[in-house]
Short mmCIF file of C-alpha atoms in Angstrom, two decimals:
data_model
loop_
_atom_site.label_atom_id
_atom_site.label_comp_id
_atom_site.label_asym_id
_atom_site.label_seq_id
_atom_site.Cartn_x
_atom_site.Cartn_y
_atom_site.Cartn_z
CA MET Y 282 -77.14 -35.60 25.31
CA LYS Y 283 -73.71 -36.06 26.90
CA PRO Y 284 -70.59 -35.17 24.90
CA ASP Y 285 -69.83 -38.81 24.08
CA ARG Y 286 -73.30 -39.55 22.64
CA LYS Y 287 -74.59 -38.90 19.17
CA ILE Y 288 -78.15 -37.78 18.47
CA THR Y 289 -80.48 -40.75 18.09
CA ALA Y 290 -81.18 -41.21 14.39
CA GLY Y 291 -84.81 -41.59 13.37
CA ALA Y 292 -86.11 -40.79 16.88
CA ASP Y 293 -89.78 -40.24 17.53
CA LEU Y 294 -88.96 -36.91 19.19
CA LEU Y 295 -85.89 -34.71 19.36
CA LEU Y 296 -86.27 -31.95 21.95
CA VAL Y 297 -84.08 -28.88 21.37
CA ASN Y 298 -83.00 -26.18 23.79
CA THR Y 299 -82.58 -23.18 21.50
CA PRO Y 300 -79.35 -21.24 22.10
CA LEU Y 301 -79.44 -17.82 23.71
CA LYS Y 302 -77.58 -16.43 20.72
CA ASN Y 303 -76.81 -17.56 17.20
CA TYR Y 304 -73.32 -18.94 17.74
CA ASP Y 305 -72.79 -19.04 14.00
CA LEU Y 306 -72.13 -15.31 14.38
CA SER Y 307 -70.19 -15.12 17.66
CA PRO Y 308 -68.67 -17.73 19.98
CA ARG Y 309 -70.22 -18.65 23.31
CA ARG Y 310 -68.51 -16.72 26.10
CA ASN Y 311 -69.36 -18.90 29.10
CA ASP Y 312 -69.17 -22.66 29.55
CA PHE Y 313 -72.22 -23.36 31.71
CA THR Y 314 -75.95 -22.77 31.77
CA LEU Y 315 -78.54 -24.31 34.06
CA PRO Y 316 -79.68 -27.76 32.89
CA THR Y 317 -82.89 -28.06 30.89
CA ILE Y 318 -84.81 -29.98 33.54
CA GLY Y 319 -88.20 -29.38 31.92
CA LEU Y 320 -87.14 -30.93 28.61
CA GLY Y 321 -85.45 -33.73 30.53
CA TYR Y 322 -88.69 -34.65 32.30
CA ILE Y 323 -90.64 -34.67 29.03
CA ALA Y 324 -87.99 -36.89 27.44
CA THR Y 325 -87.97 -39.24 30.45
CA CYS Y 326 -91.75 -39.66 30.39
CA ALA Y 327 -91.91 -40.12 26.62
CA GLU Y 328 -89.17 -42.74 26.68
CA LEU Y 329 -90.93 -44.67 29.46
CA ALA Y 330 -94.04 -44.62 27.27
CA GLY Y 331 -92.07 -46.55 24.63
CA PHE Y 332 -90.84 -43.79 22.32
CA ALA Y 333 -87.32 -43.10 21.10
CA VAL Y 334 -86.42 -39.64 22.40
CA ASP Y 335 -83.35 -37.44 22.59
CA VAL Y 336 -82.50 -33.94 23.79
CA LEU Y 337 -80.14 -31.52 22.06
CA ASP Y 338 -79.07 -28.72 24.42
CA ALA Y 339 -77.77 -26.33 21.79
CA GLU Y 340 -77.02 -23.62 24.36
CA ALA Y 341 -74.84 -25.88 26.49
CA LEU Y 342 -73.00 -27.05 23.37
CA GLY Y 343 -72.63 -23.52 21.97
CA LEU Y 344 -74.13 -24.44 18.60
CA GLY Y 345 -75.15 -21.97 15.92
CA LEU Y 346 -78.45 -22.26 14.04
CA SER Y 347 -76.96 -23.77 10.88
CA LYS Y 348 -75.14 -26.45 12.90
CA ILE Y 349 -78.29 -27.28 14.90
CA ALA Y 350 -80.40 -27.54 11.75
CA GLY Y 351 -77.81 -29.80 10.14
CA LEU Y 352 -77.78 -32.14 13.12
CA ILE Y 353 -81.58 -32.31 13.24
CA ASN Y 354 -82.03 -32.85 9.52
CA ASP Y 355 -79.33 -35.54 9.45
CA ALA Y 356 -80.94 -37.34 12.42
CA GLY Y 357 -84.36 -37.22 10.77
CA PRO Y 358 -86.70 -37.41 13.79
CA ARG Y 359 -90.48 -37.76 13.33
CA TRP Y 360 -91.02 -34.77 15.62
CA VAL Y 361 -88.83 -31.90 16.77
CA GLY Y 362 -89.80 -30.00 19.93
CA LEU Y 363 -88.65 -26.52 20.94
CA ASN Y 364 -89.15 -24.57 24.18
CA LEU Y 365 -90.05 -21.00 23.24
CA LEU Y 366 -88.73 -18.24 25.51
CA ALA Y 367 -88.93 -14.49 24.92
CA PRO Y 368 -85.16 -13.81 24.59
CA THR Y 369 -84.58 -16.79 22.27
CA TYR Y 370 -87.80 -16.67 20.23
CA VAL Y 371 -86.15 -15.08 17.21
CA HIS Y 372 -83.53 -17.86 17.14
CA SER Y 373 -86.21 -20.54 17.46
CA VAL Y 374 -88.01 -19.07 14.46
CA GLY Y 375 -84.77 -18.94 12.51
CA LEU Y 376 -84.05 -22.57 13.34
CA LEU Y 377 -87.52 -23.77 12.35
CA ARG Y 378 -87.07 -22.16 8.93
CA LEU Y 379 -83.97 -24.31 8.34
CA LEU Y 380 -85.57 -27.67 9.14
CA ASP Y 381 -86.65 -30.39 6.73
CA PRO Y 382 -90.30 -29.58 5.98
CA GLY Y 383 -91.24 -33.23 6.55
CA ILE Y 384 -90.42 -33.06 10.29
CA SER Y 385 -93.45 -32.46 12.51
CA VAL Y 386 -93.06 -29.49 14.87
CA MET Y 387 -94.07 -29.35 18.54
CA LEU Y 388 -93.67 -26.09 20.46
CA GLY Y 389 -93.97 -25.28 24.17
CA GLY Y 390 -92.39 -23.13 26.84
CA HIS Y 391 -93.35 -19.87 28.53
CA GLN Y 392 -93.75 -17.92 25.29
CA ALA Y 393 -96.12 -20.54 23.90
CA LYS Y 394 -98.38 -20.22 26.94
CA ALA Y 395 -98.22 -16.43 27.05
CA MET Y 396 -98.85 -15.71 23.35
CA PRO Y 397 -100.32 -18.80 21.65
CA ARG Y 398 -102.31 -17.03 18.95
CA ALA Y 399 -99.44 -14.73 18.00
CA ILE Y 400 -97.17 -17.74 17.58
CA LEU Y 401 -99.71 -19.72 15.56
CA GLU Y 402 -100.17 -16.71 13.29
CA ASP Y 403 -96.43 -16.03 12.92
CA VAL Y 404 -96.04 -16.72 9.20
CA ARG Y 405 -92.27 -16.99 9.57
CA ILE Y 406 -92.77 -20.40 11.21
CA PRO Y 407 -93.32 -22.92 8.37
CA ARG Y 408 -95.42 -25.44 10.32
CA ILE Y 409 -96.86 -25.99 13.81
CA ASP Y 410 -98.34 -29.43 14.43
CA ALA Y 411 -98.75 -29.02 18.20
CA LEU Y 412 -98.46 -25.98 20.45
CA VAL Y 413 -98.53 -27.40 23.98
CA LEU Y 414 -99.36 -25.00 26.80
CA GLY Y 415 -97.98 -25.64 30.28
CA GLU Y 416 -96.57 -28.85 31.75
CA ALA Y 417 -96.42 -31.37 28.94
CA GLU Y 418 -95.23 -34.70 30.37
CA THR Y 419 -98.62 -36.44 30.19
CA ARG Y 420 -99.69 -35.00 26.83
CA VAL Y 421 -96.55 -35.41 24.73
CA PRO Y 422 -96.67 -39.23 24.71
CA ARG Y 423 -100.30 -39.05 23.56
CA LEU Y 424 -99.30 -36.77 20.68
CA LEU Y 425 -96.40 -39.04 19.70
CA ALA Y 426 -98.76 -42.00 19.58
CA ASP Y 427 -101.32 -40.18 17.41
CA VAL Y 428 -101.19 -36.57 16.26
CA GLU Y 429 -104.98 -36.53 16.07
CA ALA Y 430 -105.06 -36.86 19.87
CA ARG Y 431 -104.49 -33.10 19.86
CA ARG Y 432 -108.21 -32.67 19.20
CA GLU Y 433 -109.02 -34.24 22.57
CA LEU Y 434 -106.21 -32.83 24.71
CA PRO Y 435 -106.58 -29.60 26.72
CA GLY Y 436 -104.11 -26.82 26.05
CA VAL Y 437 -102.97 -28.14 22.67
CA TYR Y 438 -103.32 -25.94 19.58
CA TRP Y 439 -101.98 -26.20 16.03
CA ARG Y 440 -101.98 -24.62 12.60
CA GLN Y 441 -103.89 -26.18 9.74
CA ALA Y 442 -104.21 -24.84 6.18
CA GLY Y 443 -102.74 -21.56 7.37
CA SER Y 444 -105.28 -21.08 10.17
CA ALA Y 445 -104.82 -21.20 13.93
CA ILE Y 446 -106.78 -24.08 15.47
CA MET Y 447 -107.45 -23.36 19.15
CA PRO Y 448 -110.14 -25.70 20.48
CA ALA Y 449 -111.52 -25.18 23.98
CA VAL Y 450 -111.12 -28.73 25.28
CA ARG Y 451 -112.32 -29.45 28.78
CA THR Y 452 -110.96 -32.43 30.66
CA LYS Y 453 -111.95 -34.36 33.75
CA ASP Y 454 -108.36 -35.49 34.15
CA PRO Y 455 -106.42 -32.78 36.03
CA LEU Y 456 -103.16 -34.70 35.50
CA LEU Y 457 -103.14 -33.70 31.84
CA LEU Y 458 -102.39 -30.11 32.87
CA ALA Y 459 -100.79 -30.63 36.29
CA PRO Y 460 -98.99 -33.99 36.52
CA ASP Y 461 -98.68 -35.71 39.89
CA VAL Y 462 -95.15 -34.81 40.97
CA ASP Y 463 -94.93 -37.84 43.26
CA ALA Y 464 -95.95 -40.24 40.49
CA MET Y 465 -93.44 -38.80 38.02
CA PRO Y 466 -90.43 -40.98 37.18
CA LEU Y 467 -87.03 -39.91 38.40
CA LEU Y 468 -85.38 -37.60 35.88
CA ASP Y 469 -83.08 -39.51 33.53
CA ARG Y 470 -79.97 -37.37 33.51
CA ARG Y 471 -78.71 -38.89 30.28
CA PHE Y 472 -80.92 -36.22 28.71
CA LEU Y 473 -79.09 -33.35 30.46
CA GLN Y 474 -75.95 -32.06 28.80
CA GLN Y 475 -74.45 -30.42 31.89
CA ASP Y 476 -75.77 -32.24 34.94
CA PRO Y 477 -74.18 -33.27 37.21
CA TYR Y 478 -71.66 -30.44 36.90
CA ILE Y 479 -68.60 -29.15 38.75
CA ASP Y 480 -69.10 -25.91 40.69
CA ASP Y 481 -66.02 -24.60 42.44
CA GLY Y 482 -64.60 -28.09 42.72
CA VAL Y 483 -67.83 -29.67 44.01
CA LEU Y 484 -69.98 -32.06 41.95
CA GLU Y 485 -73.47 -30.56 41.97
CA SER Y 486 -76.81 -31.57 40.51
CA ALA Y 487 -80.05 -29.62 40.05
CA MET Y 488 -83.38 -30.88 41.38
CA VAL Y 489 -86.99 -29.72 41.50
CA ALA Y 490 -88.91 -30.18 44.76
CA SER Y 491 -92.13 -28.44 43.74
CA ARG Y 492 -94.19 -27.06 40.88
CA GLY Y 493 -96.47 -24.07 40.74
CA CYS Y 494 -96.29 -20.90 42.80
CA PRO Y 495 -98.86 -19.31 45.14
CA PHE Y 496 -97.30 -15.84 44.86
CA ASP Y 497 -98.03 -13.11 42.32
CA CYS Y 498 -94.82 -11.15 41.71
CA SER Y 499 -95.73 -8.88 38.82
CA PHE Y 500 -92.56 -9.43 36.78
CA CYS Y 501 -92.57 -13.25 37.00
CA GLY Y 502 -93.92 -15.73 34.47
CA ALA Y 503 -94.81 -18.12 37.32
CA ALA Y 504 -97.18 -15.58 38.93
CA ILE Y 505 -100.36 -17.28 40.09
CA SER Y 506 -102.64 -14.79 38.33
CA SER Y 507 -101.00 -15.71 35.02
CA ASN Y 508 -101.26 -19.47 35.66
CA PRO Y 509 -104.75 -20.23 37.00
CA ASP Y 510 -104.50 -23.75 35.55
CA VAL Y 511 -101.43 -24.63 37.63
CA THR Y 512 -101.80 -26.04 41.13
CA VAL Y 513 -99.03 -25.84 43.72
CA ARG Y 514 -97.55 -29.31 44.26
CA MET Y 515 -94.74 -30.27 46.64
CA ARG Y 516 -92.89 -33.56 46.31
CA ARG Y 517 -92.96 -35.91 49.30
CA PRO Y 518 -89.70 -36.20 51.25
CA ASP Y 519 -89.35 -39.93 50.47
CA GLY Y 520 -89.37 -39.20 46.74
CA LEU Y 521 -86.78 -36.49 47.14
CA MET Y 522 -84.57 -38.79 49.18
CA THR Y 523 -84.84 -41.53 46.57
CA GLU Y 524 -83.59 -39.15 43.89
CA ILE Y 525 -80.82 -37.78 46.09
CA ARG Y 526 -79.61 -41.31 46.94
CA GLN Y 527 -79.58 -42.13 43.24
CA LEU Y 528 -77.53 -39.04 42.43
CA ARG Y 529 -75.07 -39.96 45.16
CA SER Y 530 -74.73 -43.63 44.19
CA LEU Y 531 -74.68 -43.27 40.38
CA TYR Y 532 -72.70 -40.06 39.97
CA GLY Y 533 -71.08 -39.27 43.30
CA VAL Y 534 -72.94 -35.97 43.59
CA GLN Y 535 -71.83 -33.92 46.60
CA ARG Y 536 -74.32 -31.04 46.52
CA ILE Y 537 -77.91 -30.49 45.43
CA ARG Y 538 -79.30 -27.27 44.03
CA PHE Y 539 -83.07 -27.00 44.34
CA VAL Y 540 -84.00 -24.75 41.43
CA ASP Y 541 -87.70 -24.27 42.18
CA ASP Y 542 -89.04 -21.28 44.13
CA LEU Y 543 -90.82 -23.03 46.98
CA PHE Y 544 -88.39 -25.36 48.72
CA LEU Y 545 -88.08 -22.96 51.66
CA ALA Y 546 -91.60 -21.51 51.62
CA ASN Y 547 -93.81 -23.91 53.59
CA THR Y 548 -92.60 -24.30 57.17
CA ARG Y 549 -94.46 -27.55 57.84
CA LEU Y 550 -93.05 -29.28 54.77
CA MET Y 551 -89.64 -27.76 55.43
CA ARG Y 552 -89.49 -29.45 58.83
CA THR Y 553 -90.53 -32.84 57.45
CA THR Y 554 -88.11 -32.71 54.53
CA LEU Y 555 -85.13 -31.35 56.45
CA ASN Y 556 -85.55 -33.93 59.19
CA ALA Y 557 -85.49 -36.58 56.45
CA PHE Y 558 -82.18 -35.13 55.23
CA ILE Y 559 -80.73 -35.40 58.73
CA ASP Y 560 -82.05 -38.93 59.29
CA GLU Y 561 -80.54 -40.06 55.98
CA ALA Y 562 -77.06 -38.80 57.02
CA LEU Y 563 -75.99 -38.42 53.40
CA ASP Y 564 -73.14 -36.03 54.14
CA MET Y 565 -74.25 -33.75 51.29
CA SER Y 566 -74.85 -30.02 51.18
CA TRP Y 567 -77.64 -28.21 49.36
CA ASP Y 568 -78.68 -24.81 48.02
CA ALA Y 569 -82.22 -23.52 47.56
CA THR Y 570 -84.37 -20.46 46.99
CA GLY Y 571 -86.22 -19.07 50.01
CA ARG Y 572 -89.09 -16.73 50.76
CA ILE Y 573 -87.99 -13.65 52.70
CA ASN Y 574 -91.23 -13.27 54.65
CA VAL Y 575 -90.98 -16.88 55.82
CA LEU Y 576 -87.31 -16.81 56.79
CA ALA Y 577 -87.50 -13.40 58.48
CA THR Y 578 -90.12 -14.64 60.93
CA ALA Y 579 -89.28 -18.35 61.22
CA ARG Y 580 -88.62 -19.80 64.66
CA ASP Y 581 -84.99 -20.16 65.65
CA ASP Y 582 -85.24 -23.95 65.79
CA LEU Y 583 -86.32 -24.03 62.12
CA LEU Y 584 -83.29 -21.97 61.08
CA ALA Y 585 -81.13 -24.34 63.12
CA LEU Y 586 -82.72 -27.25 61.25
CA ILE Y 587 -81.94 -25.63 57.90
CA SER Y 588 -78.30 -25.32 58.90
CA GLU Y 589 -78.02 -28.78 60.47
CA SER Y 590 -79.49 -30.48 57.40
CA GLY Y 591 -76.65 -29.21 55.21
CA CYS Y 592 -77.83 -25.93 53.70
CA ARG Y 593 -74.91 -24.07 52.14
CA GLU Y 594 -76.63 -21.12 50.45
CA VAL Y 595 -80.12 -19.63 50.18
CA ALA Y 596 -81.08 -17.42 47.23
CA LEU Y 597 -83.54 -14.63 48.01
CA GLY Y 598 -85.56 -12.55 45.56
CA ILE Y 599 -84.99 -9.14 47.14
CA GLU Y 600 -85.47 -7.14 43.90
CA THR Y 601 -85.34 -3.56 45.26
CA GLY Y 602 -84.46 -1.39 48.22
CA SER Y 603 -87.78 0.47 48.05
CA ASP Y 604 -90.81 -0.55 50.11
CA ARG Y 605 -93.04 1.24 47.61
CA LEU Y 606 -91.63 -0.77 44.71
CA LEU Y 607 -91.84 -4.01 46.68
CA SER Y 608 -95.56 -3.30 47.10
CA HIS Y 609 -95.91 -2.29 43.44
CA VAL Y 610 -94.51 -5.62 42.23
CA ASP Y 611 -96.53 -7.48 44.90
CA LYS Y 612 -93.59 -9.15 46.64
CA LYS Y 613 -95.36 -9.16 50.02
CA ILE Y 614 -92.13 -8.34 51.84
CA THR Y 615 -90.47 -5.23 53.31
CA VAL Y 616 -86.91 -3.95 53.28
CA ALA Y 617 -86.78 -4.51 57.05
CA GLN Y 618 -87.69 -8.18 56.52
CA VAL Y 619 -84.94 -8.45 53.91
CA ALA Y 620 -82.26 -7.34 56.37
CA GLN Y 621 -83.71 -9.57 59.09
CA ALA Y 622 -83.74 -12.69 56.90
CA VAL Y 623 -80.23 -12.11 55.55
CA ILE Y 624 -78.68 -11.50 58.98
CA ARG Y 625 -80.44 -14.49 60.58
CA LEU Y 626 -79.21 -16.86 57.89
CA CYS Y 627 -75.66 -15.53 57.82
CA ARG Y 628 -75.43 -15.82 61.60
CA ARG Y 629 -76.17 -19.52 61.19
CA GLY Y 630 -73.30 -19.91 58.73
CA ILE Y 631 -75.65 -20.06 55.72
CA HIS Y 632 -74.57 -17.98 52.73
CA VAL Y 633 -77.14 -15.74 51.05
CA LYS Y 634 -77.39 -14.76 47.39
CA GLY Y 635 -79.67 -11.79 46.83
CA TYR Y 636 -81.31 -11.16 43.47
CA PHE Y 637 -81.98 -7.53 42.52
CA ILE Y 638 -83.61 -5.82 39.54
CA LEU Y 639 -82.59 -2.36 38.35
CA GLY Y 640 -84.99 -0.36 36.21
CA LEU Y 641 -88.30 -1.77 37.43
CA PRO Y 642 -91.38 0.01 36.04
CA THR Y 643 -92.06 3.30 37.90
CA GLU Y 644 -88.67 3.14 39.67
CA THR Y 645 -87.53 6.64 40.67
CA ARG Y 646 -83.93 7.80 40.79
CA GLY Y 647 -84.10 7.72 44.57
CA GLU Y 648 -85.42 4.14 44.59
CA HIS Y 649 -82.74 3.09 42.12
CA GLN Y 650 -80.08 4.46 44.48
CA ALA Y 651 -81.84 2.85 47.46
CA THR Y 652 -81.39 -0.57 45.83
CA LEU Y 653 -77.66 -0.01 45.35
CA ASP Y 654 -77.44 1.28 48.90
CA LEU Y 655 -79.24 -1.79 50.26
CA ILE Y 656 -76.75 -4.11 48.57
CA ARG Y 657 -73.83 -2.30 50.19
CA ARG Y 658 -75.65 -2.18 53.53
CA LEU Y 659 -76.17 -5.96 53.45
CA TRP Y 660 -72.48 -6.43 52.71
CA ASP Y 661 -71.68 -4.33 55.77
CA LEU Y 662 -74.28 -5.99 58.04
CA THR Y 663 -72.93 -9.46 57.30
CA GLU Y 664 -69.24 -8.56 57.47
CA GLY Y 665 -67.55 -10.97 59.86
CA LEU Y 666 -70.52 -13.34 60.15
CA PRO Y 667 -70.05 -17.09 59.43
CA GLY Y 668 -72.20 -16.81 56.31
CA ARG Y 669 -71.50 -14.31 53.53
CA PHE Y 670 -73.88 -12.21 51.46
CA ARG Y 671 -73.47 -11.73 47.72
CA CYS Y 672 -75.63 -10.03 45.12
CA SER Y 673 -76.74 -10.87 41.62
CA VAL Y 674 -78.19 -7.86 39.81
CA PHE Y 675 -80.16 -7.70 36.57
CA GLU Y 676 -81.61 -5.13 34.24
CA TYR Y 677 -85.41 -5.28 34.16
CA ARG Y 678 -86.89 -7.16 31.22
CA PRO Y 679 -90.66 -7.44 30.62
CA TYR Y 680 -92.05 -10.87 29.80
CA PRO Y 681 -95.37 -11.60 28.09
CA GLY Y 682 -97.91 -13.35 30.24
CA THR Y 683 -96.83 -11.57 33.44
CA PRO Y 684 -98.97 -9.08 35.39
CA ASP Y 685 -96.44 -6.40 34.41
CA TRP Y 686 -97.00 -7.02 30.72
CA GLN Y 687 -100.59 -5.82 30.71
CA ARG Y 688 -99.78 -2.85 32.96
CA LEU Y 689 -97.05 -1.76 30.58
CA ILE Y 690 -99.30 -2.07 27.54
CA VAL Y 691 -101.92 0.06 29.29
CA ALA Y 692 -99.13 2.56 30.08
CA GLY Y 693 -98.45 2.85 26.35
CA TYR Y 694 -95.55 0.50 25.73
CA SER Y 695 -95.54 -1.42 22.45
CA PRO Y 696 -95.64 -5.24 22.74
CA HIS Y 697 -93.43 -5.44 19.65
CA ALA Y 698 -90.82 -3.17 21.23
CA MET Y 699 -90.94 -5.06 24.54
CA LEU Y 700 -90.27 -8.32 22.67
CA LYS Y 701 -87.30 -6.93 20.77
CA TYR Y 702 -84.57 -8.42 22.91
CA ALA Y 703 -80.97 -7.71 22.06
CA ASP Y 704 -77.89 -9.47 23.39
CA SER Y 705 -76.24 -6.07 23.48
CA LEU Y 706 -74.33 -6.39 26.74
CA ASP Y 707 -71.36 -8.33 25.35
CA ASP Y 708 -68.63 -5.99 26.46
CA GLU Y 709 -65.91 -6.15 29.05
CA SER Y 710 -68.20 -4.64 31.69
CA PHE Y 711 -70.34 -7.77 31.84
CA SER Y 712 -68.89 -11.02 33.09
CA PRO Y 713 -69.12 -13.99 30.67
CA ASP Y 714 -70.57 -16.20 33.40
CA ARG Y 715 -73.71 -14.01 33.28
CA ASP Y 716 -74.14 -14.41 29.53
CA GLU Y 717 -77.57 -16.02 29.88
CA PHE Y 718 -78.82 -12.85 31.61
CA ASN Y 719 -77.15 -10.21 29.43
CA PHE Y 720 -80.25 -9.31 27.41
CA SER Y 721 -82.06 -6.02 27.14
CA THR Y 722 -85.00 -4.46 25.32
CA GLY Y 723 -83.29 -1.07 25.50
CA LEU Y 724 -86.50 0.45 26.87
CA GLN Y 725 -86.70 2.76 29.87
CA PHE Y 726 -89.46 1.84 32.32
CA GLY Y 727 -88.72 4.26 35.16
CA GLU Y 728 -86.88 7.54 35.73
CA VAL Y 729 -83.37 6.15 35.27
CA PRO Y 730 -82.00 5.97 31.68
CA VAL Y 731 -80.98 2.54 30.41
CA THR Y 732 -77.35 3.64 29.98
CA THR Y 733 -77.20 4.63 33.66
CA ILE Y 734 -78.83 1.35 34.71
CA ARG Y 735 -76.20 -0.62 32.80
CA GLN Y 736 -73.34 1.46 34.19
CA ASN Y 737 -74.55 0.93 37.76
CA LEU Y 738 -75.25 -2.75 37.18
CA ALA Y 739 -71.76 -3.33 35.82
CA ALA Y 740 -70.22 -1.33 38.67
CA ILE Y 741 -72.05 -3.13 41.48
CA MET Y 742 -71.28 -6.55 40.01
CA ARG Y 743 -67.63 -5.58 39.57
CA GLU Y 744 -67.63 -4.50 43.21
CA GLN Y 745 -69.15 -7.87 44.16
CA ARG Y 746 -66.47 -9.82 42.27
CA GLN Y 747 -63.76 -7.86 44.04
CA ARG Y 748 -65.05 -8.66 47.52
#
């Protein structure tokens, strides 16, 4: 929903991105969050199936729960759909309690897949007509056409007469759980509040080039062991080019940000896609996430191709400066590979953004310091190179449905305590542009106290901003 559009009255489905905080109580500190591409795809597919659909990105608009509820109730949709995430779950529950009881409720998102029974049995939620697990583009239109279709659809649960209904439906149609990414319609960006968006004077748009992940990082909700129903699917280069041309012609987009994890993971597909970028001669730059083990060992001509095709910046999940911890979280990389990948990219004039996590489970004081030392070492190693290195550091947060979650429960941590997120980092030490990441459970998972983790996190990010 763009600023100049009103919510569609009487829609079949109104999808809502719950805000990170209840902005009835405190104003939003930053003015941008990543676009809700998942909700946008569901809305696009449902509209093409003949239904009236809208999306309300309450986080992008900085809306409080009472304002959101008022907008929904005034619009009077048949269905309202919410994406449930661990840090925003409490706000989603609060919002659902404010809605007109005659509106049917559809829930999805990572939390829905990770803890379906707990959600269905959460008595604070007045009604749940469909809890949709996983990718929902092919199932939502079926539910909008007939709610009783939920009895025949895989991965759809609901509550009836106060009881959780969780049928084990088997299907011969794999597209119900893993849609064909090449057959999907192009995302209708009317449904995205902040896309395209201006980033440092450049008009940028977010895209997805793949779905699913073959890796098993223990802290990640996309880990393959937690998603056995999800197959890895890469979009064909011609489909990507069609979308990029559309973004250029309709909106004048100058840069693409690939927000999925696999764009720079498969060397064969990388070559095909990047050559297509060069052949198209679009005069556009792009950012993406890369795999360290792939980029550390890639042939020089592939790195040259990445640069020639317009790559501006590659984001790398480095996480820690400890080889032991890298093995513990199953990253399948080494600290030596990290340095090698960063230097090789920066020498090509490609910027690198490294993601780090402080306070990982079992992290020792020495390993905590090794992570901070690695960040400063990478700054030094890339000093004077055509590409620059920057860091983005986070406090560890456990998520249900991840490999870590079960390990932590076995170690004695309470699921209730691990779900008790607090937006307690709203002080001058934490930049407003990181507001969507400033959440904490307040729990200590390694040797380093949470207060020390936060002090070091704030200090290293302040040092980064000053560079």
